[in-house]
Amino acid sequence: MSEIILEINNLNKHFGKVHAVNNLSLEIKRGQVFGILGPNGSGKTTTLGMILGVTTPDSGNYKWFGENPSPAVRRKIGAILEHPNFLPYLSARENLKVICQIRGVDYSDIDRVLKLVDLKHRERSLFKTYSYGMKQRLAIAAALLGDPGVLILDEPTNGLDPTGIAEVRELIRNIAATDKTIIMASHLLDEVQKICSHVMVIHNGVKLQTSSVDEITGSGHKVEIEANELVSPEKFMDDKSIITDYTRDHKKFVCTLAEGKTPEDLNSYFFSHGVVLRRINPIHQTLEQHFLALLKDD
Amino acid sequence: MINYLKIEFLKVKTYKTIWILVGIFVLGFTLGGISLESILNDAITDNTSGSPLPIPTFSIYTFPTIWQNMFFIAGYIKLFPGFLFVMLVTNEFTHNTLKQNVITGMGKHQILNSKVIMALSMAFFTTLLIFTISLVNGLVHKTPEVSWSAVFENLGFVPAYFLELTTYLMVCLLFAMTIRKPIVAILSMLIYSVIAEPILAFKAGADINQFFPLKAANNLIRIPRTTLMEFFGYEFQEFVKWQDITICIVYCVGIYFLLRWITNKRDI
């Protein structure tokens, strides 16, 4: 079993009457790219704020690397929360020096992170002269200073243009490939699906689901089939141990497989009844469909 | 502690506006300090030409009374470092950089400590500036009959001024860290120090107002002896009272712990 990086137990936070985070528990393990997915105002940033020491929880606790929270523990985590926060009247480089000084990181690391986010050529410009996309990239650079093992990114592609979005996603995937743990909040389903290995869905402060992205989007739940016309497969659709449900669209059937059954099982089942399938097509559910279904249930 | 100082220094090192303001401040006070005596004496001769009594002129730059003279007058310019300090601290709330510093790995108490260190450094450098201006002025105007031991007499006013400014800046920090909005904090601080506390102090009388924070800070260095005021039988206090020192220190420590408590309670 891999090492637990972050453990959250029954975290609660109210803002007035709003129960922003409701009894949230969570475990994140080393190497996961963990997406926190939810619509705007669902408690993603509040959750991140609490585990980063800037929002005081009403109750509950959390542990980083098995340790109680402390400033020293936070120095091992690179994080951006909401908007890029820097002093506008200092240059990018001077702003990063402040971060280095707090973290005890050598100034020589500044060049490395600025090159990573492609801002080296603008390092002497004042922060206030940056476009929003550049500010966002500088925030990512700041999070990468000192090469922390854990990165927390709150809406990392917010405000970026399409090229910027692609670049940042590529950057995150590259970082994830180096055995780092990444926790990413996003309301963009597509983004989570493309980048994350695991996902937690949160709505109105309540955790709706935690699972791996593969489990949600992976094949096996629904299969589209088409048989030759001599024998209709409809006669054999009533075996609930294989097919729990199906819909018909002309010659095509969409079957929902029973728990633990694979498209191979379905194929051999029909073949044993003399039905030859000429088309068998596992339907990949998108995270979006799943997400919308979850929210509807809620 | 050195680390906090470095962090604070990095935050202002390339902040142009601050250095322009500091430049104006240093230049203005240096020029003011140099020409103070002649300005005062010109004013006296201009306005008293018809006076039946000869009005004595000032000799501000004579050792050892120069220390009380200069640091007493410097008491009036506290507003300036106070203004800069409130501006620097509230700026960081506006730009959320203190929040970012916490995320990066500073504790809330460390944030507070770094601001206190900033206040102490500002008080130190202002005191050093006034000390240097006074010393140079005094040495330029020094006549041979003034002994060298007189030069370094009464130097107690130097640390007293440092404490006066520190107390004032701690009050400013209380405004800055509780109000957080730059303009509101600066205005409240100005109104409190120029209007509110002086009026309250006047109504309360000396027995009570010596316990007011800014009054206590001002009380450290009392009005220096002048021949003019002696005519009116004014009683001068040419030393720093332990009682005033104690009140100021209690305020500094008290505000520090109050702010510790507040930062603990509030989200940054």
XYZ file of C-alpha atoms in Angstrom, chain A residues 52-56 71 74-75 79 81-82 85-90 94 97-99 101-103 107, chain B residues 3 6-7 10-11 13-15 91 95-97 99-108 110 267-268:
50
model
C -3.374 25.010 3.520
C -3.780 26.699 6.891
C -5.539 29.872 5.736
C -9.112 28.916 6.614
C -9.771 27.686 10.133
C 4.134 25.995 8.850
C 3.392 23.496 4.473
C 6.886 24.291 3.184
C 0.188 25.539 -3.738
C -5.230 29.057 -4.096
C -7.790 31.047 -6.085
C -1.324 36.508 -5.193
C 1.800 38.595 -5.641
C 2.901 42.131 -4.885
C 2.054 44.099 -8.056
C 4.868 46.604 -7.681
C 7.642 43.988 -7.562
C 11.576 39.633 -6.711
C 12.614 35.577 -4.021
C 10.119 36.231 -1.202
C 8.777 32.686 -1.646
C 13.144 33.147 1.506
C 10.093 31.787 3.317
C 10.701 28.243 2.127
C 17.506 31.656 -5.374
C 14.989 35.609 8.001
C 15.135 39.533 4.854
C 11.552 38.694 3.854
C 12.636 41.849 -0.138
C 9.056 43.083 -0.105
C 13.547 46.598 -1.771
C 12.314 47.365 -5.285
C 9.073 49.148 -4.349
C -1.123 46.654 0.900
C -3.024 41.864 -2.602
C -3.590 38.754 -0.466
C 0.131 38.229 -0.167
C -2.423 34.702 2.798
C 0.021 33.469 0.174
C 2.848 33.684 2.727
C 0.871 31.437 5.074
C 0.270 28.957 2.249
C 3.957 29.095 1.373
C 4.942 28.147 4.904
C 4.800 31.025 7.367
C 2.743 30.726 10.527
C 0.220 33.411 11.401
C 5.405 34.567 12.180
C -8.543 34.010 8.847
C -5.717 35.852 7.169
